[in-house]
Coordinates of C-alpha atoms and ligand atoms in Angstrom, one line a residue:
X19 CA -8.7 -24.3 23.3
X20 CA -6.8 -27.2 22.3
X21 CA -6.9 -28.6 18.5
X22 CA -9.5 -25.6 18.0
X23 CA -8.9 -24.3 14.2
X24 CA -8.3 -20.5 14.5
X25 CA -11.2 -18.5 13.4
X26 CA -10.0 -17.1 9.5
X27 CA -9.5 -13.4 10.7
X28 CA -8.6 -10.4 8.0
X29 CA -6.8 -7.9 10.2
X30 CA -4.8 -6.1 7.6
X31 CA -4.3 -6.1 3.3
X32 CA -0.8 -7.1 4.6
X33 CA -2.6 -10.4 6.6
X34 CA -2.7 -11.9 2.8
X35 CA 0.0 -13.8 0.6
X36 CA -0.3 -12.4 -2.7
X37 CA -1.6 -15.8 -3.4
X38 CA -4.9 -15.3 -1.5
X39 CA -5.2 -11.8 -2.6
X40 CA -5.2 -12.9 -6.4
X41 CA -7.9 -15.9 -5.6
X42 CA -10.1 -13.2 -4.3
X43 CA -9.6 -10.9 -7.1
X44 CA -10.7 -13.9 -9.2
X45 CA -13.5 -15.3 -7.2
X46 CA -14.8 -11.3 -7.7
X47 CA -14.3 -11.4 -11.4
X48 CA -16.1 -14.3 -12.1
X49 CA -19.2 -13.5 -9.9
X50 CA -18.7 -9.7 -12.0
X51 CA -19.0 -11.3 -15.2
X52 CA -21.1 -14.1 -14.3
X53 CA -18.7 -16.5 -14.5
X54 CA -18.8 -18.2 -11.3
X55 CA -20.8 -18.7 -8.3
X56 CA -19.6 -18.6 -4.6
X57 CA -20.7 -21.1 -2.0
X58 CA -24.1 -20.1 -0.5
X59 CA -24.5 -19.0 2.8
X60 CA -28.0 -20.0 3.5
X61 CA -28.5 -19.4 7.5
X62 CA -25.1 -17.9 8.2
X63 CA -25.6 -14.5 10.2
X64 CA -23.2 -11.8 10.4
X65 CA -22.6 -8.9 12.9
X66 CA -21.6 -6.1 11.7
X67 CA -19.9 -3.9 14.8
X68 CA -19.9 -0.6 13.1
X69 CA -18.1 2.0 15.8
X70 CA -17.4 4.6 13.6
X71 CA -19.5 6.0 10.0
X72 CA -19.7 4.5 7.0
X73 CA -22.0 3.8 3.9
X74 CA -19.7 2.2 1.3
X75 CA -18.4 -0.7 3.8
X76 CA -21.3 -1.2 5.5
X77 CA -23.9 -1.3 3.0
X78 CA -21.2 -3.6 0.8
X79 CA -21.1 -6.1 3.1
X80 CA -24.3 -6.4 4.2
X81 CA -25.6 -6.1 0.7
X82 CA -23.0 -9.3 -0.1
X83 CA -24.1 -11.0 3.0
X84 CA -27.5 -11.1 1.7
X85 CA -26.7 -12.0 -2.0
X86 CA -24.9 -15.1 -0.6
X87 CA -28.1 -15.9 1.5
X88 CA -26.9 -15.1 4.7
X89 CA -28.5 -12.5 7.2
X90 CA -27.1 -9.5 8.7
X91 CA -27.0 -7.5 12.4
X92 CA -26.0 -4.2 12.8
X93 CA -24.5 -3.0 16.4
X94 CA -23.8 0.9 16.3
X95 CA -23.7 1.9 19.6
X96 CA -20.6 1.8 22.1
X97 CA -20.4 0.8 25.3
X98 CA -17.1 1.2 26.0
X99 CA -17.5 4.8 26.3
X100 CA -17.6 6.7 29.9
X101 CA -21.1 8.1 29.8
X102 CA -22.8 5.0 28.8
X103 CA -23.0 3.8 32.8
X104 CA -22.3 0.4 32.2
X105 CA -19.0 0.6 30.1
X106 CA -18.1 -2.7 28.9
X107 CA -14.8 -4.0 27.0
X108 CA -14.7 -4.5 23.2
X109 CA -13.6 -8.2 24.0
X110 CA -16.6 -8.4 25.8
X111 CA -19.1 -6.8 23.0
X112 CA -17.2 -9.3 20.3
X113 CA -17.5 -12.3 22.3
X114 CA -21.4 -11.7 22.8
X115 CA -22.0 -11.3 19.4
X116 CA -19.4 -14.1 18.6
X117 CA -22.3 -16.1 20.2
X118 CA -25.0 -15.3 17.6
X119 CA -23.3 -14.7 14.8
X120 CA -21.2 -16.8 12.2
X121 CA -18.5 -14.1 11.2
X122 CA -17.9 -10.4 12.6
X123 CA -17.5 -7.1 10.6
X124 CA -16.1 -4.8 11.9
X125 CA -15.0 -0.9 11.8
X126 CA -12.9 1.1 14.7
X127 CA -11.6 4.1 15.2
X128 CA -8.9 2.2 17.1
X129 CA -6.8 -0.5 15.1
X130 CA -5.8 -1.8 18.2
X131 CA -9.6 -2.8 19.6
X132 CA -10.0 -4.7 16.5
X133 CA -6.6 -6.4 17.8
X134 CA -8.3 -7.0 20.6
X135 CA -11.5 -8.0 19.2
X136 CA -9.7 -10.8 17.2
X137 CA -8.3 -12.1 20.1
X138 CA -11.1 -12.7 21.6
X139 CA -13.8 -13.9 19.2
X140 CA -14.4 -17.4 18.6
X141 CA -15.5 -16.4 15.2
X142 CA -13.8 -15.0 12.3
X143 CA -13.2 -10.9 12.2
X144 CA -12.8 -8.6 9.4
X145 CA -11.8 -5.6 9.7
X146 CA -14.0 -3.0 8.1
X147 CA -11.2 -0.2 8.7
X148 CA -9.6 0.7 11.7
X149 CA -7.6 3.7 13.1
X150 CA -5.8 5.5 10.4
X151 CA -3.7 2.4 9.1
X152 CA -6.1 -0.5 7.9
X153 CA -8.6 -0.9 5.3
X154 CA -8.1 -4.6 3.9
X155 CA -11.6 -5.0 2.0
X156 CA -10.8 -1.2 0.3
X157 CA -7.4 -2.4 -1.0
X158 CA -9.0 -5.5 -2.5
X159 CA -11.2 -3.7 -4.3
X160 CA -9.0 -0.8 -5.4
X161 CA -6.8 -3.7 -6.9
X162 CA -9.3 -5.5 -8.6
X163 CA -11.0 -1.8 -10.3
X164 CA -6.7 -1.5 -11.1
X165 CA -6.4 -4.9 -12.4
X166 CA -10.3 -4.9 -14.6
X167 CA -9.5 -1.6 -15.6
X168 CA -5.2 -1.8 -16.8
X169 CA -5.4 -5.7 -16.9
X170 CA -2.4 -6.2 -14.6
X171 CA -1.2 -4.7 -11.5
X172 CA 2.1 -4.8 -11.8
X173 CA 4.6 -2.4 -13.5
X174 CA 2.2 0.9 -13.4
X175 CA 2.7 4.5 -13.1
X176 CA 0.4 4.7 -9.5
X177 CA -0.1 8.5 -7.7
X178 CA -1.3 8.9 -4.1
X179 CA -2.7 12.1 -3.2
X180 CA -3.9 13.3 0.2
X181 CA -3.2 13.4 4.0
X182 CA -1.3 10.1 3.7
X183 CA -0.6 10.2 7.2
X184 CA -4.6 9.5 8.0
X185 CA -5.7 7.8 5.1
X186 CA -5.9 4.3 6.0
X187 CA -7.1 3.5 2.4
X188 CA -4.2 5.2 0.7
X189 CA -2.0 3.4 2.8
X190 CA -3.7 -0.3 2.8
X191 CA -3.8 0.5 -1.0
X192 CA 0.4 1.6 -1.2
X193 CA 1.2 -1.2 1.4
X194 CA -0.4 -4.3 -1.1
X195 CA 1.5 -2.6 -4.4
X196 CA 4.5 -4.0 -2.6
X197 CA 3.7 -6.9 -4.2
X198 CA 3.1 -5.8 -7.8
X199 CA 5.8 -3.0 -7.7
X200 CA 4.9 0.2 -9.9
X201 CA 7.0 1.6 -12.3
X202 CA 6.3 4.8 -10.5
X203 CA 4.9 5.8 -7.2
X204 CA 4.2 9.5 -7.0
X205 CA 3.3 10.2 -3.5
X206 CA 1.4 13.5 -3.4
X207 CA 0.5 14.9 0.1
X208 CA 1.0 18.6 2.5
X209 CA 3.7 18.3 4.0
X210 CA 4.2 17.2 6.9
X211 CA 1.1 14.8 6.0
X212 CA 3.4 12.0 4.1
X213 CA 3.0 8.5 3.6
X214 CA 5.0 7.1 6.8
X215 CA 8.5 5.8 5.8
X216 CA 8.1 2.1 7.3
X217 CA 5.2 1.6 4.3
X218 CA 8.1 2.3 1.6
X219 CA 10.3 0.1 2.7
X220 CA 10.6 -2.9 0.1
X221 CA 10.3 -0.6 -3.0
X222 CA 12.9 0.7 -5.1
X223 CA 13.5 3.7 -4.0
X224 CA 13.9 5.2 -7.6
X225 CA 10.9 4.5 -8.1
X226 CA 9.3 7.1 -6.0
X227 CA 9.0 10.4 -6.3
X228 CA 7.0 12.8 -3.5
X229 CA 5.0 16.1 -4.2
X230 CA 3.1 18.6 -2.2
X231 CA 1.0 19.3 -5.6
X232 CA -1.1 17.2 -7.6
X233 CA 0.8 16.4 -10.9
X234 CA -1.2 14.3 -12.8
X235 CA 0.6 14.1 -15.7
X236 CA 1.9 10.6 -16.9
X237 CA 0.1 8.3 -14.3
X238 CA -1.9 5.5 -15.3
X239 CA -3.8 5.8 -12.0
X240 CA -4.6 8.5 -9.6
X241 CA -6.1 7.7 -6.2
X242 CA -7.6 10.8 -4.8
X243 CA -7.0 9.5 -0.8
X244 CA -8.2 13.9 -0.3
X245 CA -8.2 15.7 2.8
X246 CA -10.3 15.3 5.1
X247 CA -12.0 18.5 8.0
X248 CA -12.7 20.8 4.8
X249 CA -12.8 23.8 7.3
X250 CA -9.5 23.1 8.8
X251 CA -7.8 25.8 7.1
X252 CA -5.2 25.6 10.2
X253 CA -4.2 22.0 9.2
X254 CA -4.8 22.4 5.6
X255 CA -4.7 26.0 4.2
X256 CA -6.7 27.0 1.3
X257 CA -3.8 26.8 -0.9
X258 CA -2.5 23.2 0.5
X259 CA -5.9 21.9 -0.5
X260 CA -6.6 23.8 -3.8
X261 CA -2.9 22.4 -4.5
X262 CA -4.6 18.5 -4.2
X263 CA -7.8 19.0 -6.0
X264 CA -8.0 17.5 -9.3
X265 CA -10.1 19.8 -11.1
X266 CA -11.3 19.6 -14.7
X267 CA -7.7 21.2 -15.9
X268 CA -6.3 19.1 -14.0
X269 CA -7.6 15.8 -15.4
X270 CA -6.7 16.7 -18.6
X271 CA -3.2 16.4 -18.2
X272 CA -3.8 12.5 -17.5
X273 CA -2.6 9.8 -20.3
X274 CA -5.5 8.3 -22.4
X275 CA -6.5 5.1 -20.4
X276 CA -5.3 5.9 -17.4
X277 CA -8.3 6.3 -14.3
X278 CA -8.7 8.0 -11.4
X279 CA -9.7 6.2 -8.0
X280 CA -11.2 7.3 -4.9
X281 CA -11.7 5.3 -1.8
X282 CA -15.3 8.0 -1.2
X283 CA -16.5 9.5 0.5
X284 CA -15.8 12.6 -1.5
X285 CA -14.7 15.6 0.8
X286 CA -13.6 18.3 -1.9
X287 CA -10.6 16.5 -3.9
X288 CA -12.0 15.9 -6.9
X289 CA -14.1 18.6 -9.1
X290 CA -17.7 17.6 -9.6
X291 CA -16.7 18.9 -13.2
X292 CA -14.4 15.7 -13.5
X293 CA -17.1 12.9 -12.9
X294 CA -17.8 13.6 -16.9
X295 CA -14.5 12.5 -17.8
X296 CA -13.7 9.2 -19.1
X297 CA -10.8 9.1 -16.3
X298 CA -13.4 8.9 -13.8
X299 CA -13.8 5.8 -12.5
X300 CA -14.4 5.9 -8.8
X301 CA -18.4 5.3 -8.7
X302 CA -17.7 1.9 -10.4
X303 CA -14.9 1.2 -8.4
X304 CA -17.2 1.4 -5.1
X305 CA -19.7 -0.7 -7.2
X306 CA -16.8 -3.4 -7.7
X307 CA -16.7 -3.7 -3.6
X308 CA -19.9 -5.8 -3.4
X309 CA -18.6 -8.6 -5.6
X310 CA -15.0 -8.1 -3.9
X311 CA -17.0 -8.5 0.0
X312 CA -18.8 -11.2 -1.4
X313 CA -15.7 -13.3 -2.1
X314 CA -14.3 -12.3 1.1
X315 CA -17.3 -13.6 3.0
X316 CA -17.3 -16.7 1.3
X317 CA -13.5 -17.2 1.7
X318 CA -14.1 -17.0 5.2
X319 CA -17.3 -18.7 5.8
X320 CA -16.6 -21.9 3.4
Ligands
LIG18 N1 -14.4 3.9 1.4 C1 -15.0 3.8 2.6 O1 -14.5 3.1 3.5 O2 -16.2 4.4 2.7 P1 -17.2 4.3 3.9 O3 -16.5 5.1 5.0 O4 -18.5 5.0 3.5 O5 -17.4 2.9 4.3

C-alpha cells in the first residue's frame, strides 16, 4: 500500500548491518546487568507460529514477550498439510494472525514459507529458525555469550563441529563471523556434511582449516552444532559420531579461558562428564537468549 512503512521483518543474521547487530548486543547487556531498560510493551500481543519443535526459542520469546509486558499466542498446528481437509496457505495463516497480533514469531521447517510469510504479513516477522539455513535470534545470542564471555568478537580462534550441512545455527553463527573475522575457523564435520562453500566466501581462506574429527586443541571457542538422528548409523556411523563428541578427554585439551557453546538441544555431542568443566558454558548461553529476544522484540515493536 502506498507510503505504508514496511513492517521491521528479521529473515536472516545476514538481514542485519553489523551496526544493528552490535546495538542489540548492547541493549541485551544492559538489561543483563541491569543497566538499562527497554521500552515497555504494555498491550502488544505476539503470535508465535511454531510449525516445527522447540523449547529454547519458544519459551525465550514468550518469556521476553511477557517481561516487556506484552502477551503471547501460540499456533502449533498446520493447516497446510494434506490430511487436515481444509488445507490453507501459510500467507493465509500469517495474515489472519497479522490481524490480532502486533509482531509474528515464527519457526518452519521451510525457509521459504517464512519468505512467504513475510511477504504477506502486515506485521513484522521473525524468524524463529527455518529450514536448515536460518536461525537469526540463535546467532545473536551465540555472539553476545562470545562477546560477555572473550570481550570481543573479533580476531578468535572459533571451531564448528557437526553436520554443517543441517545446522542452521552453526551456519547463522559462521555466516555473522564474517563480520568480526576469526583468527581461525576450524570447520569440523563428516564428510560429506560440510559447511556449504557459498557461507566461506568473504573469509581469508588461510584462515580455515576443515576436519572430520574434533580437535579441540588451541580454540578459544567450540560450538558443538552435533549430529542430529542418533540412530542413523547409515548417515553417521558409530565412528563418525564418536569422532565429534567432546568427551571429558577431549575438553581437556582446550586453552584456559576458552568456552564451549551449543545451540541445545543436546543430542549426544557433548559428554554429560563435560558439563563440570569450567569450558562449559552452553546452559548460560541459552539463559543469555531471553535478554537477547527481549531486545529484539523491543527493536521491532518501538
Ligand atoms: N537452539 C534452539 O533453537 O533450540 P530449540 O529448538 O529448543 O528452540
Amino acid at each position: 500500500m502506498e507510503g505504508r512503512v514496511p513492517p521491521r521483518h528479521l529473515f536472516g543474521i545476514d538481514s542485519l548491518t553489523p551496526e544493528e547487530i552490535l546495538a542489540i548486543l548492547d541493549a541485551a547487556e544492559g538489561l543483563r546487568s541491569g543497566t538499562t531498560t527497554l521500552a515497555r510493551l504494555d498491550g502488544r500481543v505476539c503470535g508465535l507460529l511454531f510449525f516445527q519443535p522447540s523449547t529454547r526459542t519458544r519459551v525465550g520469546f514468550e518469556v521476553a514477550m511477557k517481561r516487556l509486558g506484552g502477551a503471547t499466542v501460540l499456533v502449533t498446528e498446520v493447516k497446510s498439510g494434506p490430511d487436515m481437509g481444509w488445507a490453507e496457505t501459510v500467507e493465509d495463516t500469517v495474515r489472519v494472525v497479522a490481524d490480532y497480533c502486533d509482531v509474528i514469531v515464527m519457526r518452519h521447517a521451510d525457509s521459504e514459507a517464512v519468505c512467504r510469510a513475510m511477504a504477506g504479513s502486515r506485521v513484522p516477522v521473525i524468524n524463529a529458525g527455518s529450514g536448515h539455513e536460518h536461525h537469526p535470534t540463535q546467532a545473536l545470542l551465540d555472539l553476545f555469550f562470545i562477546r560477555r564471555r572473550l570481550g570481543r568478537l573479533d580476531g578468535l580462534r572459533v571451531g564448528v563441529a557437526g553436520d554443517l550441512v543441517a545446522s542452521r545455527a552453526a551456519r547463522s553463527l559462521v555466516m555473522a563471523l564474517r563480520h568480526w573475522p576469526p583468527a581461525e575457523l576450524r570447520l569440523m564435520a563428516p564428510r560429506g556434511r560440510e559447511m556449504p562453500q557459498a557461507l566461506l566466501e568473504g573469509f581469508d581462506r588461510h584462515s580455515i582449516t576443515v576436519s572430520d574429527r574434533l580437535q579441540p586443541g588451541g580454540l578459544d571457542v567450540l560450538y558443538m552444532a552435533g549430529l542430529p538422528h542418533a540412530s542413523d548409523t547409515a548417515r553417521y556411523p558409530t565412528e563418525v559420531r564418536d569422532g565429534l563428541t567432546l568427551t571429558p578427554g577431549r575438553a581437556a585439551e582446550l586453552s584456559a579461558g576458552s568456552v564451549v557453546l551449543c545451540p541445545l538441544p543436546r543430542v549426544d555431542e557433548i559428554d554429560l562428564g563435560v558439563d563440570a568443566s569450567p569450558h562449559a558454558g552452553y546452559f548460560e548461553q541459552s539463559a543469555d537468549g531471553l535478554f537477547v529476544r527481549m531486545a529484539v522484540l523491543a527493536r521491532t515493536l518501538t
